[in-house]
Short mmCIF file of C-alpha atoms and ligand atoms in Angstrom, two decimals:
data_model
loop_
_atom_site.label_atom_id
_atom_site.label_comp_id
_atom_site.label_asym_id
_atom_site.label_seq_id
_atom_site.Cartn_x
_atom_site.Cartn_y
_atom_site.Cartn_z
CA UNK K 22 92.19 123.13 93.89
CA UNK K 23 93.01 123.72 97.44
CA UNK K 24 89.39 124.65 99.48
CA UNK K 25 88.92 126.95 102.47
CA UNK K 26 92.07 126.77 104.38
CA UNK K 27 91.80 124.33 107.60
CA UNK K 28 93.09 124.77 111.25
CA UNK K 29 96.96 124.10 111.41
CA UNK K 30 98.68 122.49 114.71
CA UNK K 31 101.72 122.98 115.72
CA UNK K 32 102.56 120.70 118.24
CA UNK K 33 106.00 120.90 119.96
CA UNK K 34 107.85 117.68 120.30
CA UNK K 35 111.36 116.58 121.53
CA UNK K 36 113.24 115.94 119.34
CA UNK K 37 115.66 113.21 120.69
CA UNK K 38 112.33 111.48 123.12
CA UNK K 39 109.04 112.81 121.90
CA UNK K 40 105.99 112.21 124.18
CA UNK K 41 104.46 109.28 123.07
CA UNK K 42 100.70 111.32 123.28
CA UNK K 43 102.02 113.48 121.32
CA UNK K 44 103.10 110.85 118.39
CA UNK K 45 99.37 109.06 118.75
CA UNK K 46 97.77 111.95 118.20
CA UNK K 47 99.98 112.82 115.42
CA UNK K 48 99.68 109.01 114.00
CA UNK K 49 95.87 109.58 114.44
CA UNK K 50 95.35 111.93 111.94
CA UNK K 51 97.94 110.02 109.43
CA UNK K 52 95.14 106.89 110.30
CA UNK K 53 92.37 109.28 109.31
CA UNK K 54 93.25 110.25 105.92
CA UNK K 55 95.00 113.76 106.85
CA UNK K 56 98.50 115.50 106.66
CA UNK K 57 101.45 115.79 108.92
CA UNK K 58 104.34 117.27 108.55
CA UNK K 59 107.33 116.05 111.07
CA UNK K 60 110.99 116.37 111.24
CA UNK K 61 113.66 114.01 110.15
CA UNK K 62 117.37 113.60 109.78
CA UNK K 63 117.57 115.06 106.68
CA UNK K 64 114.73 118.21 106.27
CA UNK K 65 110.78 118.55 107.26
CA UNK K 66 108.50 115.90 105.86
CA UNK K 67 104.69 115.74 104.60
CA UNK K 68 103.42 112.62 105.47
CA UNK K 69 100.17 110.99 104.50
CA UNK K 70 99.10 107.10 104.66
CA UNK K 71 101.14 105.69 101.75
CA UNK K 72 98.55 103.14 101.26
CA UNK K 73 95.41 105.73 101.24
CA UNK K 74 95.15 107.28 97.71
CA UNK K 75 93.02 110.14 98.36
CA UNK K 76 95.25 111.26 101.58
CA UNK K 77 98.52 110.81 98.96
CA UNK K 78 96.42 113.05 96.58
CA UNK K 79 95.79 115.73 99.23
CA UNK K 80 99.58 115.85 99.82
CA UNK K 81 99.95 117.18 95.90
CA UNK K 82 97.44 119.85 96.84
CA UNK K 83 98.36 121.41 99.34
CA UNK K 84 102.31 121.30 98.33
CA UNK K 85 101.04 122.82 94.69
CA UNK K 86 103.00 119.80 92.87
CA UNK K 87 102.92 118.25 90.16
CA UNK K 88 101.44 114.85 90.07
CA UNK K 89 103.84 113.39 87.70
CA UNK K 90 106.64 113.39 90.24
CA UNK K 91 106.66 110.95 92.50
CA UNK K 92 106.81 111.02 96.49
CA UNK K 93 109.00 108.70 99.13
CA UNK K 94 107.97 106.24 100.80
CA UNK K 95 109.48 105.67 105.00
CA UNK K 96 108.86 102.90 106.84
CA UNK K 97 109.79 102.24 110.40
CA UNK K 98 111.40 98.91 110.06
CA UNK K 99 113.94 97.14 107.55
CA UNK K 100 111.62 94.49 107.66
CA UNK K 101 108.68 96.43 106.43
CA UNK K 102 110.37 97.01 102.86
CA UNK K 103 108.95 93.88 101.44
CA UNK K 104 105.14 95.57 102.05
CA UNK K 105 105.98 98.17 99.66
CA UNK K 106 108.58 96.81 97.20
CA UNK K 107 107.84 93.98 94.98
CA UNK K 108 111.75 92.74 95.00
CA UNK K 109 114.87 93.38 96.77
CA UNK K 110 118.09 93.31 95.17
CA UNK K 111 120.94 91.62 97.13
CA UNK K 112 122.89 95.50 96.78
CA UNK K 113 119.23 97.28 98.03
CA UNK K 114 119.53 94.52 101.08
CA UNK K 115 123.02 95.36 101.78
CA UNK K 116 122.11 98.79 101.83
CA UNK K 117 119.39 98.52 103.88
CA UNK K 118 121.67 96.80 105.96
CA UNK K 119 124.57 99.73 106.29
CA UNK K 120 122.73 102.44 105.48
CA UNK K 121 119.61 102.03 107.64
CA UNK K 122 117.87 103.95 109.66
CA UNK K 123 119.11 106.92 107.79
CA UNK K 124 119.23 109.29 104.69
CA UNK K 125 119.26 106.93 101.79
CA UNK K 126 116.69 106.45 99.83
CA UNK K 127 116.50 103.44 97.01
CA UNK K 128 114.35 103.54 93.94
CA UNK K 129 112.85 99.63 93.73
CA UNK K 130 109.98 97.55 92.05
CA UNK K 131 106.77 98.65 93.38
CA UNK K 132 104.51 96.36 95.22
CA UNK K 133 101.02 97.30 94.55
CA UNK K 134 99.56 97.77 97.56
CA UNK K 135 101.16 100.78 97.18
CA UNK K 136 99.07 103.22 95.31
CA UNK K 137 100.28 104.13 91.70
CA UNK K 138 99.75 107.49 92.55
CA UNK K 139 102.91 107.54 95.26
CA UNK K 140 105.27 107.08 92.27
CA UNK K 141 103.13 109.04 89.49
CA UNK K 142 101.92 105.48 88.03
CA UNK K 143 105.56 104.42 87.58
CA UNK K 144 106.78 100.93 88.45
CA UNK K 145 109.22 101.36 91.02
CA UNK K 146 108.96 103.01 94.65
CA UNK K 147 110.88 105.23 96.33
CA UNK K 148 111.77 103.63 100.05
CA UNK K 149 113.98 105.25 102.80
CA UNK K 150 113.85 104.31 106.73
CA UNK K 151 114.22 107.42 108.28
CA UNK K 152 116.50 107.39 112.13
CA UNK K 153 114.80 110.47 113.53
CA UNK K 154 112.71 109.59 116.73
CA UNK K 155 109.91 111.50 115.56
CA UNK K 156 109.75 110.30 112.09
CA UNK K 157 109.95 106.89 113.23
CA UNK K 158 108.00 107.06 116.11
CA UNK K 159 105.21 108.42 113.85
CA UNK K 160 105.23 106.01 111.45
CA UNK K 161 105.46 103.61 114.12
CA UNK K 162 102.59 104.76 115.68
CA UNK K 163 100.71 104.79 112.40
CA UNK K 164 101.32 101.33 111.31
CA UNK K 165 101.80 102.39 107.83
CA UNK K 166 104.55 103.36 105.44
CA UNK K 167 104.77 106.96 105.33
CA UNK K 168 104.48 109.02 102.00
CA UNK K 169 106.46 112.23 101.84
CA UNK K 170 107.87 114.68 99.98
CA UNK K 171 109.90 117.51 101.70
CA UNK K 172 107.16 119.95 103.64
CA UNK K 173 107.87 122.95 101.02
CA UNK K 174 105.85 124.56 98.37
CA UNK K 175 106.61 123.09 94.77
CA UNK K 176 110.16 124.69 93.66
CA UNK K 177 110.93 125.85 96.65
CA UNK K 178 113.68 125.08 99.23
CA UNK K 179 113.24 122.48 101.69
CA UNK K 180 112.07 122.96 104.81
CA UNK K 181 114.28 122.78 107.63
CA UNK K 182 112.35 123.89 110.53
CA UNK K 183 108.77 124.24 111.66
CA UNK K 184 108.53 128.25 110.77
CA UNK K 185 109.63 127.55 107.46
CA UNK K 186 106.34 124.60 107.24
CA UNK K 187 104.21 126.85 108.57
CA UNK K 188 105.12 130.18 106.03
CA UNK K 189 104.83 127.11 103.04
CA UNK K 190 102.03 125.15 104.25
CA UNK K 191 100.37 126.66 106.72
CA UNK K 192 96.43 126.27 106.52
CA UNK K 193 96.82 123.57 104.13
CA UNK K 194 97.62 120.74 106.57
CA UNK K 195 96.51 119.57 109.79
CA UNK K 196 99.45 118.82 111.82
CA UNK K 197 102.98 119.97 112.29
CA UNK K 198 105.21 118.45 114.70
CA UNK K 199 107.67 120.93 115.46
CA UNK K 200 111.04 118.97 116.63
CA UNK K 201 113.62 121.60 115.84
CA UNK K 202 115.82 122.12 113.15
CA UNK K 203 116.35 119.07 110.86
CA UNK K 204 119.53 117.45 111.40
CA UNK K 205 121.31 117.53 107.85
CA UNK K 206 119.76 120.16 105.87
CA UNK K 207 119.87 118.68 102.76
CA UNK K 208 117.84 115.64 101.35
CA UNK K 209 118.57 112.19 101.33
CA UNK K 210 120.32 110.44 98.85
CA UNK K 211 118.28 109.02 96.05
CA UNK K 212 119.88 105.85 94.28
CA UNK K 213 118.51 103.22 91.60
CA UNK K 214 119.87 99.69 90.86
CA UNK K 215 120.40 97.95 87.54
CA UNK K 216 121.49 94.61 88.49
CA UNK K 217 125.13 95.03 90.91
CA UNK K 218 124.85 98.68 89.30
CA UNK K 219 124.05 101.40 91.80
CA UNK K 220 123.79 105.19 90.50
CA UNK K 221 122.76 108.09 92.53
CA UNK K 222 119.77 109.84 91.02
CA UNK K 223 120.12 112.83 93.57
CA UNK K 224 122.97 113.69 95.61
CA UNK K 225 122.71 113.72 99.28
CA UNK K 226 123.01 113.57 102.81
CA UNK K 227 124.99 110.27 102.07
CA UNK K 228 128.06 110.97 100.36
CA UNK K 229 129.05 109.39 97.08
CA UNK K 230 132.37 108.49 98.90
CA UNK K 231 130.38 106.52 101.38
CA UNK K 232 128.59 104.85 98.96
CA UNK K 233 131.61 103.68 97.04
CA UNK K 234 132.79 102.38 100.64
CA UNK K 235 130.13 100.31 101.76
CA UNK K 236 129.94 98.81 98.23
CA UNK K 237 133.43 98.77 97.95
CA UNK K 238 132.46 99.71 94.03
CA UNK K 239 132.68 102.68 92.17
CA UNK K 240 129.24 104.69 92.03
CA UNK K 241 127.82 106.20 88.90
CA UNK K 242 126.25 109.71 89.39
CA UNK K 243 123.37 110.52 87.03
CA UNK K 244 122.89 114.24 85.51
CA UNK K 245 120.34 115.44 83.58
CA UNK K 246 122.13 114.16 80.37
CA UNK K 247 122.16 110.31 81.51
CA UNK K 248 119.07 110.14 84.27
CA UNK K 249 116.72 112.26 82.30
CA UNK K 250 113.16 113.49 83.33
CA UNK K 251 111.53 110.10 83.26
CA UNK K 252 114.30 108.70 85.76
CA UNK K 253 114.45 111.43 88.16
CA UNK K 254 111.67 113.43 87.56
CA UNK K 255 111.98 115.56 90.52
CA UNK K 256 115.88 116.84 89.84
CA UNK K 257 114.64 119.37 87.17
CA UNK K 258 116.47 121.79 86.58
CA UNK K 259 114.27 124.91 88.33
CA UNK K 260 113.94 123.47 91.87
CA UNK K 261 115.17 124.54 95.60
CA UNK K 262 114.76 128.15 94.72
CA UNK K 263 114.13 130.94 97.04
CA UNK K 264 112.15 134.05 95.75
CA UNK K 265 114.83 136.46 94.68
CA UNK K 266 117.11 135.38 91.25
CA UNK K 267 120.21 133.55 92.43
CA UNK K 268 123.39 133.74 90.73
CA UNK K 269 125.50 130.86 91.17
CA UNK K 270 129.28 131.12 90.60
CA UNK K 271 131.25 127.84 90.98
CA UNK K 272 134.61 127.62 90.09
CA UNK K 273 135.23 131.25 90.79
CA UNK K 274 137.29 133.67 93.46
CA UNK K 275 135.62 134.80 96.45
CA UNK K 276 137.07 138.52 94.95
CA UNK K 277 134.66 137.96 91.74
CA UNK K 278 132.30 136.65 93.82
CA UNK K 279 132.50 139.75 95.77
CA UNK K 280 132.71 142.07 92.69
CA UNK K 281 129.35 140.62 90.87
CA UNK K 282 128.01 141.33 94.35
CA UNK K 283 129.09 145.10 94.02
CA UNK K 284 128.39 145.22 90.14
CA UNK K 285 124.89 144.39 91.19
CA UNK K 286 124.39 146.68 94.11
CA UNK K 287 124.99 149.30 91.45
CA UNK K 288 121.63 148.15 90.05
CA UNK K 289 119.75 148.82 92.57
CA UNK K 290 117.73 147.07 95.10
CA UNK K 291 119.61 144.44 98.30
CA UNK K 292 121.70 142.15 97.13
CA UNK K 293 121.96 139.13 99.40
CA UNK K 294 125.61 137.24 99.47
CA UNK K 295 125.97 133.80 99.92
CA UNK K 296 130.05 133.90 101.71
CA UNK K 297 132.00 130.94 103.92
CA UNK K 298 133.19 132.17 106.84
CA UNK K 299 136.39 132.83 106.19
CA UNK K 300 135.54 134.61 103.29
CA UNK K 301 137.14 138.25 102.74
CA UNK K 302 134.70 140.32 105.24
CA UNK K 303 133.60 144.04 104.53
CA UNK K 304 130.26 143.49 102.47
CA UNK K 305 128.05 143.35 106.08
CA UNK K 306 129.32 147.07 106.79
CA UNK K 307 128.67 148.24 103.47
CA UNK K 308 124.42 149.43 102.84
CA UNK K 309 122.48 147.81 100.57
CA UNK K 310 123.88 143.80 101.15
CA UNK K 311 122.46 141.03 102.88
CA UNK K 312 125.38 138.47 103.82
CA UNK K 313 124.33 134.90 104.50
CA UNK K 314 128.07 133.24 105.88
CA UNK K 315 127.06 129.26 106.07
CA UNK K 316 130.30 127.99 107.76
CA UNK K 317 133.62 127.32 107.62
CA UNK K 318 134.52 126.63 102.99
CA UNK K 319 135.83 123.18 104.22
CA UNK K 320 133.30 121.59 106.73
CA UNK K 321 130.47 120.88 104.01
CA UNK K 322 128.13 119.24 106.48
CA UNK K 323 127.60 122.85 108.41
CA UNK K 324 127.34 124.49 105.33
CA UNK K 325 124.37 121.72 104.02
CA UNK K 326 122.64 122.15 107.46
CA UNK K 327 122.57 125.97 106.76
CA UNK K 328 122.12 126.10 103.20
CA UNK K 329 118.37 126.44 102.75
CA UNK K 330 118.09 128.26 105.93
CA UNK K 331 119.77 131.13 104.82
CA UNK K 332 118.28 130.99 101.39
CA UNK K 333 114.72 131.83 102.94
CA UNK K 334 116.29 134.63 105.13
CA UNK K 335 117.57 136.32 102.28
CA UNK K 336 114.04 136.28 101.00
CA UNK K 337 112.81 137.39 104.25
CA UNK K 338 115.49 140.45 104.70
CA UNK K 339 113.79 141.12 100.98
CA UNK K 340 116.53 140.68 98.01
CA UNK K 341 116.34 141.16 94.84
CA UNK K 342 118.75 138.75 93.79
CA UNK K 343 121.63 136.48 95.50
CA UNK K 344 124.95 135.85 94.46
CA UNK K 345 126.63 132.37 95.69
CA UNK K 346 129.87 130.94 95.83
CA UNK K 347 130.64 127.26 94.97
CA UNK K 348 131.84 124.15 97.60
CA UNK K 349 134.16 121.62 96.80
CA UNK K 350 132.26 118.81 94.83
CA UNK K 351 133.22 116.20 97.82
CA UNK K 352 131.45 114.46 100.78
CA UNK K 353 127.94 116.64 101.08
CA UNK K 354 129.66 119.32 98.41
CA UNK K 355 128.32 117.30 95.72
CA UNK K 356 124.24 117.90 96.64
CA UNK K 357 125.38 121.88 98.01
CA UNK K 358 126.64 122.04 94.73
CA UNK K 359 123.40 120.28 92.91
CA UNK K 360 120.82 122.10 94.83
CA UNK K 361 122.74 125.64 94.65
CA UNK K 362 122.94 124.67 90.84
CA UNK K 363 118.79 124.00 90.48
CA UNK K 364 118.03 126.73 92.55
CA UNK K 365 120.15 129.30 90.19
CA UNK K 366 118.06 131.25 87.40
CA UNK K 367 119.04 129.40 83.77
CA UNK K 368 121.21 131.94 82.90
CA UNK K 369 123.70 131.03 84.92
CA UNK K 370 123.13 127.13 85.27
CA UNK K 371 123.02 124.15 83.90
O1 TXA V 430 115.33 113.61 102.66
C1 TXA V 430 114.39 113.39 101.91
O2 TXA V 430 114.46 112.62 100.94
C2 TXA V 430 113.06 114.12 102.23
C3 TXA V 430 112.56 113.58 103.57
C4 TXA V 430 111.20 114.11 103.92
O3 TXA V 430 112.57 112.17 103.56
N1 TXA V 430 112.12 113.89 101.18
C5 TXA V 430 112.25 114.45 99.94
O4 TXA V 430 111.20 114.16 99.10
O5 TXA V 430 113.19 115.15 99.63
P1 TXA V 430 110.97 114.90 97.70
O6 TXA V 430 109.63 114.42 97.25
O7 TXA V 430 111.15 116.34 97.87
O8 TXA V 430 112.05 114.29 96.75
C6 TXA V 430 111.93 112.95 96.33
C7 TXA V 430 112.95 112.64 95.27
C8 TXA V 430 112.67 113.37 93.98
O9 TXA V 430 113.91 113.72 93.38
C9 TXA V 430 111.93 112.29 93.19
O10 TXA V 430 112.00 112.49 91.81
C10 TXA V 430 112.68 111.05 93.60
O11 TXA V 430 112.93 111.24 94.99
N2 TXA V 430 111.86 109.85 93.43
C11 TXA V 430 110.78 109.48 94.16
N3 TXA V 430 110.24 108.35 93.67
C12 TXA V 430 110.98 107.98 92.61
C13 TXA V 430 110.92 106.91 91.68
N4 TXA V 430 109.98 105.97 91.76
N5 TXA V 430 111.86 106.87 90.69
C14 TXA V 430 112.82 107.82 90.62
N6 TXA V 430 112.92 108.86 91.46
C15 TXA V 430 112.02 108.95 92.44
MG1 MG V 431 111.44 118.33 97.58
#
């Protein structure tokens, strides 16, 4: 259980060339057993010492989570893999190779200096090298892999500034370095490796298309039917939700997208609207909705960076529920369409 709430710093940093004070005091307090929550290319981070099991431990705490799902570990250096993975893979090295710095993150054999409580007592690690200055600067900094999760509560959406940290977390951590928005909006890309096999355990910030590319291989992607709990734990099906119910209609017309909207304005209560920009305006004039418009239906990668963004304003403006259109299933599509899908209520998902 969480004890009296502690003093929370927010300390602004640039993002592109953060002071270098800054980042050692930051690294400091990583060194001394405490939390940290910094920006990277993909959303907010919660770091703690990857190597320090009672700092890990305090990460599940404060976030509320569930200590059966394990966290990622960053390092600031290719090289630095082999201190937390107990094998590399040709494929993971050729990865590491095309992918790195940046938002891919590859499930491997644990090394066990690496505390068993990183990866819930499993056998394998999570690894990714992030490319944001401040996330590698502060792991520099540290000299020591990094362990973090995404800086939100447990179930909720991802943080993707320092406002949305502090409403989650604030009080519960000692440090947030506030860089700005996050630069993708969505999560990395989580993949696992059975011999030449790569699959994608959660879809990301790097595309399945890329994948296939740099592999020049076809790329399997798991769902709950062939990854399962014990694979993935953390791509339940509940996850990435915002407060209010969310109704998630793939596949449909913006018009029935629009209608459900009006069929549940009738009920009473706002109803927010998740719309691309192109998207048959009208609903902003009318009372009682909340329209969140994330970009333009065909450039994915602005509608990821605004995705969880305008989740939490809807919750702010106070909705009772939210009704969302679907993406095309390509490039970033595929983990708009994963994350909108978790963060539904079951009745519509699955
Ligand atoms: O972009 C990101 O990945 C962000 C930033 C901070 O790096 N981090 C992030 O962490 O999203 P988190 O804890 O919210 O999600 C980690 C994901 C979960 O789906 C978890 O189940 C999976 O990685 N994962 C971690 N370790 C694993 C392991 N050993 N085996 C299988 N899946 C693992
Ligand atoms: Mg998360």
């Amino acid at each position: 259980m969480p004890g009296e709430p502690i003093e929370t710093r927010i300390v602004p940093v640039d993002p592109g060339a953060p002071d270098a004070e800054h980042i050692a005091q930051a690294a400091a307090v990583i060194r001394g057993g405490g939390l940290v929550a910094f920006p990277t290319e993909t959303v907010y981070g919660l770091g703690a010492n990857a190597l320090d099991e009672t700092a890990v431990r305090r990460i599940f705490e404060a976030k509320g989570r569930d200590e059966n799902d394990p966290l990622i570990v960053h390092i600031g250096a290719p090289e630095d893999l082999e201190n937390v993975v107990a094998h590399v893979p040709a494929t993971a090295r050729w990865l590491a190779r095309v992918a790195w710095p940046g938002p891919l993150t590859m499930v491997l054999p644990r090394n066990h200096a690496v505390p068993g409580v990183v990866s819930a007592g499993r056998e394998t690690v999570a690894v990714r090298m992030p490319s944001h200055p401040v996330a590698l600067g502060l792991i520099r900094a540290a000299r020591v892999p990094i362990a973090a999760p995404s800086a939100n509560r447990f179930m909720r959406t991802s943080a993707t500034d320092a406002a949305h940290v502090y409403e989650d977390l604030g009080g519960r951590i000692e440090m947030i370095l506030d860089g700005g928005p996050a630069y993708a909006g969505i999560e990395s890309t989580v993949v696992a490796f059975e011999g030449d096999h790569v699959s994608v355990l959660r879809p990301g910030a790097v595309s399945r298309e890329w994948l296939e590319g740099a592999l020049d291989r076809e790329v399997e992607v798991r769902d709950r039917a062939t990854a399962g709990p014990a694979m993935s734990p953390g791509t339940q099906e509940r996850h990435y939700a915002p407060r209010a119910k969310l109704l998630y209609l793939p596949g449909e017309t913006v018009q029935t997208v629009v209608d459900r909207a009006r069929a549940e304005r009738r009920n009473g209560g706002l109803v927010g609207v998740v719309l691309a920009d192109e998207d048959a305006p009208g609903l902003e004039d009318e009372a009682g909705f909340a329209v969140a418009r994330l970009g333009r239906g065909d450039q994915l990668d602005a509608v990821g960076r605004r995705l969880f963004a305008a989740l939490r304003e809807l919750d702010r403006a106070g909705v009772r529920v939210i009704i969302a259109r679907g993406f095309p299933r390509e490039g970033t599509g595929l983990a708009i369409d994963d994350r909108l899908r978790r963060a539904s209520t079951p009745k519509t998902g699955h």
